[in-house]
Coordinates of C-alpha atoms in Angstrom, one line a residue:
M21 CA -6.3 10.1 6.6
K22 CA -9.4 13.0 5.9
N23 CA -11.5 13.9 3.1
E24 CA -10.0 16.6 2.8
E25 CA -6.0 15.5 2.1
R26 CA -4.5 14.4 -0.9
V27 CA -2.8 11.3 -1.9
V28 CA 0.4 11.3 -4.7
I29 CA 0.8 7.3 -5.8
A30 CA 4.7 8.5 -8.1
G31 CA 4.2 6.0 -10.7
G32 CA 1.3 5.0 -12.6
G33 CA 1.6 0.9 -13.5
L34 CA -0.4 -1.8 -12.5
A35 CA 0.4 -1.3 -8.6
G36 CA 0.0 2.4 -9.0
L37 CA -3.4 1.7 -10.5
R38 CA -4.6 -0.8 -8.0
A39 CA -2.8 1.2 -5.2
G40 CA -4.8 4.3 -6.0
E41 CA -8.4 2.3 -6.5
R42 CA -8.6 0.6 -3.4
L43 CA -8.1 3.9 -1.3
R44 CA -11.4 4.4 -2.4
E45 CA -12.7 1.1 -2.0
L46 CA -11.6 1.8 1.3
G47 CA -14.0 4.8 2.0
F48 CA -10.8 7.7 1.2
R49 CA -12.2 11.1 -0.8
G50 CA -9.6 12.6 -0.7
E51 CA -7.4 14.1 -3.5
I52 CA -5.5 11.5 -5.2
V53 CA -2.9 12.3 -8.4
I54 CA -1.0 9.7 -9.7
V55 CA 2.3 11.2 -10.9
S56 CA 4.0 8.6 -14.3
A57 CA 6.7 9.2 -16.4
E58 CA 4.9 7.7 -19.2
R59 CA 2.6 9.3 -21.4
H60 CA 0.3 6.1 -21.4
L61 CA -2.6 4.8 -18.8
P62 CA -2.1 1.7 -17.8
Y63 CA -1.5 -1.0 -19.7
H64 CA -1.1 -5.0 -19.7
R65 CA 3.2 -5.1 -19.1
P66 CA 3.3 -9.4 -19.7
A67 CA 1.7 -8.9 -23.0
L68 CA 5.0 -6.6 -24.1
S69 CA 7.3 -9.5 -25.0
K70 CA 4.7 -11.7 -26.3
E71 CA 1.6 -11.0 -27.8
A72 CA 2.5 -7.0 -28.6
I73 CA 5.6 -8.7 -30.9
N74 CA 3.7 -10.9 -32.6
G75 CA 1.3 -8.9 -33.6
E76 CA -2.0 -10.6 -31.3
L77 CA -2.5 -6.8 -29.6
I78 CA -1.9 -3.6 -30.5
A79 CA -1.1 -0.7 -27.9
S80 CA -5.1 -0.2 -27.6
D81 CA -5.8 -4.0 -26.6
L82 CA -3.0 -3.9 -23.9
R83 CA -4.3 -1.0 -21.9
L84 CA -5.8 -1.7 -17.9
T85 CA -9.7 -1.4 -16.8
I86 CA -10.0 1.3 -14.1
S87 CA -12.1 1.7 -11.6
R88 CA -15.3 4.4 -12.5
E89 CA -14.6 5.6 -8.7
L90 CA -10.4 6.0 -9.1
N91 CA -11.8 10.2 -9.8
A92 CA -7.5 10.4 -9.6
V93 CA -5.6 13.7 -11.2
W94 CA -3.3 11.9 -13.7
R95 CA 0.1 13.4 -14.4
L96 CA 1.2 11.5 -17.1
G97 CA 4.4 12.1 -18.8
T98 CA 5.8 13.6 -15.4
A99 CA 8.7 12.1 -14.0
A100 CA 8.9 12.5 -10.2
T101 CA 12.3 14.1 -9.6
H102 CA 13.1 14.2 -5.8
L103 CA 11.5 13.8 -2.5
E104 CA 11.7 15.5 0.5
P105 CA 9.9 13.5 3.1
D106 CA 9.9 16.7 5.6
R107 CA 8.1 18.9 3.8
H108 CA 6.2 16.6 2.2
V109 CA 7.0 17.5 -1.3
V110 CA 6.8 15.3 -4.1
G111 CA 9.3 17.5 -7.1
L112 CA 8.3 17.9 -10.3
P113 CA 9.8 19.2 -13.3
G114 CA 10.3 22.8 -13.9
G115 CA 10.5 23.3 -10.4
E116 CA 6.9 22.5 -8.8
E117 CA 6.3 20.8 -6.4
L118 CA 3.5 18.6 -4.9
K119 CA 2.6 18.7 -1.7
Y120 CA 1.4 15.7 0.1
D121 CA -1.0 13.7 2.9
G122 CA 0.4 9.9 2.0
L123 CA 2.7 8.8 -0.2
I124 CA 2.8 5.3 -2.2
I125 CA 5.9 4.9 -3.8
A126 CA 4.9 2.4 -6.7
T127 CA 7.4 3.8 -8.9
G128 CA 8.8 0.4 -11.0
V129 CA 12.3 -0.8 -12.8
E130 CA 14.0 0.4 -15.0
P131 CA 15.9 -1.9 -18.3
R132 CA 19.4 -2.9 -17.0
H133 CA 21.9 -1.4 -18.6
L134 CA 24.5 -3.6 -20.5
V135 CA 28.1 -2.4 -20.3
G136 CA 29.5 -1.7 -24.1
A137 CA 26.3 -2.1 -25.8
P138 CA 26.3 0.6 -28.3
R139 CA 22.9 2.0 -26.3
Q140 CA 22.8 5.5 -28.7
D141 CA 22.5 3.2 -32.2
P142 CA 19.4 3.2 -33.0
R143 CA 18.9 -0.8 -34.1
V144 CA 20.1 -1.7 -30.2
H145 CA 16.6 -1.8 -27.8
V146 CA 15.3 -2.6 -24.7
L147 CA 12.3 -3.6 -23.9
R148 CA 9.9 -2.5 -20.7
T149 CA 7.6 -0.1 -21.9
V150 CA 4.9 -0.5 -24.5
D151 CA 6.5 2.5 -26.8
D152 CA 9.4 -0.3 -25.5
A153 CA 7.4 -2.4 -27.8
I154 CA 6.5 -0.5 -31.1
A155 CA 10.3 0.6 -31.3
I156 CA 10.7 -3.1 -32.0
K157 CA 8.3 -4.0 -33.8
Q158 CA 8.6 -1.3 -36.4
A159 CA 12.8 -2.6 -36.7
I160 CA 11.6 -6.1 -37.3
N161 CA 9.3 -5.7 -39.8
S162 CA 11.4 -3.2 -41.5
T163 CA 14.5 -5.1 -41.7
Q164 CA 15.3 -9.2 -42.8
G165 CA 18.2 -10.0 -40.9
L166 CA 18.3 -11.8 -37.6
I167 CA 17.3 -10.7 -34.6
V168 CA 19.7 -11.1 -31.9
V169 CA 18.4 -11.3 -28.6
I170 CA 20.7 -10.6 -25.1
G171 CA 19.5 -12.4 -21.6
G172 CA 18.2 -15.7 -21.4
G173 CA 15.7 -14.7 -18.7
L174 CA 12.0 -14.7 -18.8
I175 CA 12.3 -11.7 -21.0
G176 CA 14.7 -12.7 -23.5
C177 CA 13.4 -16.2 -24.1
E178 CA 9.3 -14.8 -24.7
M179 CA 10.8 -12.2 -27.1
A180 CA 12.8 -14.9 -28.6
A181 CA 9.9 -16.9 -29.0
S182 CA 7.6 -14.4 -30.0
V183 CA 10.1 -13.5 -33.2
K184 CA 10.4 -17.1 -34.3
M185 CA 6.8 -17.6 -34.5
M186 CA 6.5 -14.8 -36.8
G187 CA 8.9 -16.4 -39.1
R188 CA 12.1 -15.0 -38.4
D189 CA 15.6 -15.8 -37.8
V190 CA 16.5 -15.0 -34.4
A191 CA 19.3 -15.8 -31.6
I192 CA 19.5 -15.9 -28.4
V193 CA 22.9 -14.5 -26.6
S194 CA 23.1 -15.5 -22.9
R195 CA 25.8 -16.3 -19.9
S196 CA 23.9 -18.7 -18.3
S197 CA 24.4 -22.1 -20.0
T198 CA 21.1 -22.6 -20.1
L199 CA 18.1 -20.4 -20.4
L200 CA 15.9 -19.8 -18.2
G201 CA 18.8 -21.0 -14.7
S202 CA 18.0 -21.5 -11.4
A203 CA 14.7 -19.4 -11.7
V204 CA 12.8 -22.6 -13.0
G205 CA 15.4 -25.4 -12.1
K206 CA 16.9 -28.0 -14.6
N207 CA 14.5 -29.7 -15.5
I208 CA 12.4 -27.4 -16.4
A209 CA 15.1 -24.7 -18.3
D210 CA 16.6 -28.3 -20.2
T211 CA 13.5 -28.6 -21.6
V212 CA 13.1 -24.3 -22.7
T213 CA 16.1 -25.2 -24.0
E214 CA 15.1 -27.9 -26.2
A215 CA 12.4 -26.3 -26.9
H216 CA 14.1 -23.3 -28.6
R217 CA 16.8 -25.1 -30.0
V218 CA 14.0 -27.1 -32.1
R219 CA 12.6 -24.5 -33.8
G220 CA 16.0 -23.1 -34.9
V221 CA 16.7 -20.5 -32.9
R222 CA 20.6 -19.8 -32.5
M223 CA 21.9 -20.5 -29.4
A224 CA 25.1 -18.8 -27.9
M225 CA 24.9 -19.8 -24.1
G226 CA 27.8 -19.5 -21.2
V227 CA 29.1 -16.5 -23.3
K228 CA 30.7 -13.3 -22.8
I229 CA 30.0 -10.8 -25.4
R230 CA 33.8 -9.4 -26.1
H231 CA 32.6 -6.5 -28.1
W232 CA 30.4 -4.3 -30.8
V233 CA 31.0 -3.4 -34.2
R234 CA 28.7 -1.3 -35.9
Q235 CA 28.5 -1.0 -39.1
A236 CA 26.3 0.3 -42.4
G237 CA 23.7 -3.5 -42.4
G238 CA 23.7 -3.9 -39.1
V239 CA 26.1 -4.9 -35.8
A240 CA 28.7 -7.0 -35.6
I241 CA 28.4 -9.2 -32.1
H242 CA 31.2 -10.6 -31.1
L243 CA 31.3 -13.5 -28.3
S244 CA 34.1 -14.8 -26.5
D245 CA 33.6 -18.1 -27.9
G246 CA 34.5 -17.1 -31.1
Q247 CA 31.0 -16.4 -33.1
V248 CA 29.8 -13.4 -34.5
F249 CA 26.3 -12.6 -34.8
F250 CA 25.6 -9.9 -37.5
A251 CA 22.5 -8.6 -36.2
A252 CA 19.2 -6.7 -37.5
V253 CA 17.8 -5.9 -34.6
V254 CA 19.4 -6.6 -31.0
V255 CA 17.0 -6.5 -28.1
I256 CA 18.6 -6.5 -24.6
A257 CA 16.3 -7.9 -22.0
V258 CA 19.5 -8.4 -19.5
G259 CA 17.9 -7.6 -16.0
A260 CA 16.2 -4.5 -14.5
S261 CA 16.3 -2.4 -11.8
P262 CA 14.5 -0.2 -9.6
S263 CA 13.4 3.7 -9.9
V264 CA 15.3 4.9 -7.0
A265 CA 17.2 7.7 -8.6
W266 CA 14.3 10.6 -7.8
L267 CA 14.5 9.5 -4.4
R268 CA 18.5 9.6 -4.0
G269 CA 19.0 12.2 -1.1
S270 CA 15.6 11.3 1.1
G271 CA 16.9 9.7 3.6
L272 CA 14.9 6.2 2.7
V273 CA 16.9 3.2 3.0
L274 CA 17.9 2.3 -1.1
E275 CA 18.9 -1.1 -0.9
D276 CA 18.7 -2.5 -4.1
G277 CA 14.9 -1.0 -4.3
V278 CA 12.3 1.1 -1.4
L279 CA 13.1 -0.9 1.9
C280 CA 10.1 -1.4 3.6
D281 CA 9.1 -3.1 6.9
P282 CA 6.8 -6.2 6.5
M283 CA 3.9 -3.3 6.2
C284 CA 5.1 -1.7 2.9
H285 CA 6.2 1.2 5.6
V286 CA 9.2 2.9 3.6
V287 CA 12.2 2.6 6.1
G288 CA 13.6 7.0 6.9
G289 CA 10.9 7.9 6.2
G290 CA 8.1 8.5 8.8
S291 CA 4.4 6.8 9.3
D292 CA 3.5 8.8 5.4
I293 CA 4.4 6.9 2.9
V294 CA 4.6 3.1 1.6
A295 CA 5.8 2.0 -1.0
A296 CA 4.6 -0.8 -3.4
G297 CA 5.2 -3.1 -6.5
D298 CA 8.6 -4.1 -8.3
V299 CA 10.5 -1.5 -6.7
A300 CA 9.3 -1.9 -3.5
R301 CA 12.0 -4.5 -1.4
W302 CA 10.3 -5.3 2.1
P303 CA 10.3 -8.4 4.8
N304 CA 8.2 -11.4 3.7
L305 CA 7.5 -13.0 7.3
R306 CA 6.4 -16.4 5.8
F307 CA 9.6 -16.8 4.2
G308 CA 12.1 -15.7 6.5
G309 CA 11.6 -13.2 6.6
Q310 CA 15.0 -11.2 4.5
P311 CA 14.1 -8.6 2.7
R312 CA 13.7 -8.9 -1.2
R313 CA 11.9 -7.0 -4.3
V314 CA 8.7 -9.6 -6.2
E315 CA 8.5 -8.5 -9.9
H316 CA 5.9 -10.4 -10.6
W317 CA 2.6 -8.9 -12.2
L318 CA -0.1 -10.7 -9.2
N319 CA 2.6 -9.0 -7.1
A320 CA 2.4 -5.3 -8.2
V321 CA -1.7 -5.9 -7.8
E322 CA -1.8 -7.2 -4.3
M323 CA 1.5 -4.8 -3.1
G324 CA -0.5 -2.0 -4.0
R325 CA -3.3 -2.5 -2.7
A326 CA -2.0 -3.6 0.6
A327 CA 0.7 -0.6 0.7
A328 CA -2.7 1.3 0.5
E329 CA -4.2 -0.5 3.6
N330 CA -1.9 0.2 5.4
L331 CA -1.6 3.4 4.8
L332 CA -4.4 4.3 5.6
A333 CA -4.5 2.6 9.0
G334 CA -0.7 4.3 10.1
R335 CA 2.0 2.5 11.1
E336 CA 0.8 1.7 14.1
K337 CA -2.3 -0.8 12.9
S338 CA -1.3 -2.2 9.6
R339 CA -0.8 -5.2 9.3
P340 CA 2.4 -7.5 7.5
F341 CA 1.7 -8.3 4.2
T342 CA 2.6 -11.7 3.7
P343 CA 1.8 -12.7 0.2
V344 CA 2.7 -16.9 -1.7
P345 CA 3.6 -15.1 -4.8
R346 CA 2.8 -15.9 -8.0
F347 CA 4.3 -16.0 -11.8
W348 CA 3.2 -17.3 -15.1
T349 CA 4.5 -17.5 -18.6
E350 CA 4.3 -19.2 -21.9
Q351 CA 6.8 -20.1 -24.4
Y352 CA 5.7 -22.0 -27.7
G353 CA 2.2 -22.7 -26.1
M354 CA 4.0 -24.8 -23.3
R355 CA 2.6 -22.7 -19.8
I356 CA 4.7 -22.5 -17.0
Q357 CA 4.0 -21.5 -13.5
G358 CA 5.3 -20.5 -10.9
S359 CA 4.6 -19.7 -7.0
G360 CA 6.3 -18.9 -3.2
L361 CA 10.2 -18.5 -3.9
P362 CA 12.6 -20.7 -5.9
A363 CA 15.4 -18.4 -5.4
M364 CA 15.6 -19.7 -1.3
G365 CA 15.9 -23.0 -2.6
K366 CA 19.2 -24.7 -1.4
D367 CA 17.4 -27.9 -3.4
T368 CA 15.4 -29.0 -5.7
T369 CA 12.7 -31.9 -5.9
T370 CA 10.4 -33.6 -8.8
L371 CA 7.4 -33.6 -7.2
A372 CA 5.0 -34.5 -10.1
G373 CA 6.0 -35.5 -13.3
S374 CA 4.8 -37.8 -16.3
Q375 CA 6.7 -40.3 -18.0
K376 CA 4.2 -40.4 -21.7
D377 CA 6.3 -36.5 -22.0
H378 CA 7.7 -33.9 -20.2
R379 CA 5.3 -32.5 -18.1
T380 CA 6.5 -31.8 -14.2
I381 CA 6.8 -29.8 -11.5
T382 CA 10.1 -28.5 -10.0
G383 CA 10.1 -28.4 -5.5
F384 CA 12.8 -25.8 -4.4
I385 CA 13.9 -27.0 -0.5
N386 CA 15.0 -24.6 1.8
D387 CA 15.7 -26.3 5.6
G388 CA 13.6 -29.2 4.5
R389 CA 11.3 -26.6 3.7
L390 CA 9.0 -26.4 0.7
V391 CA 9.6 -22.8 -0.6
G392 CA 8.6 -22.7 -4.0
M393 CA 7.6 -24.8 -7.1
V394 CA 7.9 -24.1 -10.7
G395 CA 5.3 -26.8 -12.9
L396 CA 5.5 -26.6 -16.9
D397 CA 2.2 -28.0 -18.5
A398 CA 1.1 -28.9 -14.8
P399 CA -1.7 -26.4 -14.1
T400 CA -3.9 -28.8 -11.9
A401 CA -1.2 -30.8 -9.8
M402 CA 0.3 -26.9 -9.5
I403 CA -2.7 -26.2 -7.8
K404 CA -3.7 -29.2 -5.5
L405 CA 0.7 -28.9 -4.2
S406 CA 0.1 -25.0 -3.9
T407 CA -1.7 -25.7 -0.2
E408 CA 1.5 -27.8 0.8
L409 CA 3.3 -23.5 0.6
W410 CA 1.0 -22.2 2.9
R411 CA 1.0 -25.2 5.0
Q412 CA 5.2 -25.0 5.3
N413 CA 5.6 -21.0 5.7
R414 CA 3.3 -20.0 8.6
V415 CA 3.6 -16.1 9.3
T416 CA 5.5 -15.8 12.1
A417 CA 6.6 -12.7 14.2
S418 CA 10.4 -12.4 13.1
G419 CA 9.9 -14.8 10.1
V420 CA 11.8 -17.2 10.9
Q421 CA 9.9 -20.7 11.1
Q422 CA 9.4 -21.8 14.7
S423 CA 8.8 -25.7 14.6
P424 CA 10.3 -26.2 11.1
P425 CA 9.5 -29.7 9.2
Q426 CA 12.5 -33.0 9.6
R427 CA 15.1 -31.9 6.5
R428 CA 13.3 -34.5 4.3
A429 CA 12.4 -33.9 0.6
P430 CA 8.7 -33.2 0.0
Q431 CA 6.7 -35.9 -0.3
H432 CA 7.1 -37.5 -4.1
V433 CA 3.6 -36.8 -5.8
T434 CA 3.1 -39.1 -8.2
P435 CA 2.4 -39.0 -11.8
Q436 CA -1.5 -40.0 -12.1
H437 CA -1.5 -36.4 -10.2
L438 CA -1.0 -34.6 -13.6
A439 CA -3.9 -34.2 -15.6
P440 CA -4.4 -35.7 -18.9
S441 CA -4.0 -32.9 -21.7
P442 CA -5.6 -32.1 -23.2
E443 CA -8.2 -31.4 -19.8
P444 CA -11.9 -31.4 -20.8
A445 CA -13.2 -27.6 -20.4
E446 CA -15.8 -29.0 -17.5
R447 CA -12.8 -30.7 -16.0
M448 CA -10.2 -27.9 -15.8
P449 CA -10.0 -25.1 -13.1
A450 CA -11.7 -22.2 -13.7
E451 CA -7.8 -20.7 -13.6
A452 CA -7.4 -22.8 -16.4
R453 CA -10.0 -21.5 -18.5
L454 CA -9.7 -18.0 -17.7
P455 CA -8.8 -15.2 -20.9
R456 CA -4.6 -15.1 -21.1
Q457 CA -4.6 -11.2 -19.1
Q458 CA -7.0 -12.8 -16.5
Q459 CA -4.7 -15.9 -16.2
E460 CA -1.2 -13.4 -15.9
S461 CA -3.3 -11.8 -13.0
Q462 CA -4.3 -15.0 -11.0
P463 CA -1.7 -17.9 -12.4
L464 CA -2.9 -19.8 -9.0
P465 CA -5.9 -19.4 -6.4
V466 CA -4.9 -20.9 -3.7
P467 CA -6.4 -18.5 -0.7
P468 CA -5.9 -16.5 0.9
A469 CA -4.4 -14.2 -1.9
S470 CA -6.7 -10.9 -2.3
A471 CA -9.0 -11.3 -5.3
T472 CA -8.7 -8.4 -7.4
P473 CA -12.5 -7.1 -8.5
S474 CA -12.9 -6.5 -12.0
Y475 CA -13.8 -2.6 -13.3
A476 CA -15.7 -1.2 -16.5
P477 CA -13.2 0.1 -18.8
V478 CA -13.6 3.6 -17.7
V479 CA -12.0 6.4 -16.2
R480 CA -13.8 9.2 -14.2
S481 CA -12.0 12.7 -13.0
R482 CA -13.3 14.5 -10.4
G483 CA -17.0 15.9 -11.6
Q484 CA -17.0 14.0 -15.2
T485 CA -16.8 11.0 -17.0
R486 CA -13.6 11.3 -18.7
A487 CA -9.8 10.6 -18.3
L488 CA -8.4 13.7 -17.3
V489 CA -4.5 14.0 -18.6
R490 CA -2.3 16.4 -17.8
T491 CA 0.9 15.6 -20.0
G492 CA 2.2 19.4 -18.8
P493 CA 4.9 19.9 -16.1
R494 CA 2.3 21.7 -14.1
A495 CA -1.0 21.2 -11.9
R496 CA -3.0 23.0 -9.2
P497 CA -0.2 23.7 -7.2
R498 CA -1.2 23.2 -3.2

């Protein structure tokens, strides 16, 4: 691309931010316009269900650092309305048209609706944005009754743990019989479920919601097992859906997100559009080549950077994006780390375990190959074992492993590979000593993951040293 050209980034979250920064790192000196439906500059989203709820952090603490060199025009509070690839136009509210020479789609996801839930009731909430977190915290602080979390996934469990740590009565309602379900394997799921139970979290597992009854003092939730929870506050955490409504009619393939080729270029949109982050569905040639979305913090960082690189390179010179995904969460002081694609696993095996406590690592196996692993309070062993994921999942042209290993479980790792806990600081891996926000950015420091540069927390607009934030519907037309 030429320096007089314009790149539009649709989405002002982590993926969009890191994509813009990568453009500058690679020497692009044209205009960058970031269109964001939110009214806030990018912030640390994983903290919303943890520190932002229990009071450890306030909204200003969550703000992400932004490169001094980004020099972007921020269109905050301005959601893209449509896309016309033939005309190279992104539609904005009020009929405004924003021309682009290159487009990066990074609009992320939005909370999934729960059929029958009274979403308009002010006591019923979802959690996706910092404004959602503020509203939930205010609702909790202004009531004294039961807090009900609908959903037993990562967000639901983190939310319940945060509320419980505030000293409030909380219940979890889930269609699964255990918390976190197949995402972490039975052993870890059982441990997490028991951790919530022993702390007094009320559990309604393997149930459905029959109906909701709105009353003056709260919301009555009638369950299929006969239980009734009377909630002062309800938080619905039943997953997320890709934010692609604005792309309908554009010609792009929208199948559980924006379908991309292995190089992040969108399918059906020409050579000047790429996608990144939670909204992108692409074939990772390291893991079978089946298109998938990955809703992890670090994937947003790495894919945003990769998409920017490939947009500048052009489709013919682009390189496949083939990461080993990683994620990290914490509940009641227990650290859960994941690597690879556990959802691909057809079988599980214990890779490491301690006879003295709950520390363990579950491996996920597909066709005799280790495709993912999840560890509970075992960071040192996770780092040691992570090289197996790279070794057993090599990048191929089609994504299909040409020489699969013999059909057997990976070699068992004996409990002594789990270092004593707590570990002296000087013996801990560097990752384990990082501040919490950096831990979530780099949960498993295994090569060849892209490094995320550290920048000073200053945004510079064109020719100035302050943030240029335009919240109105209009910007300079082109």
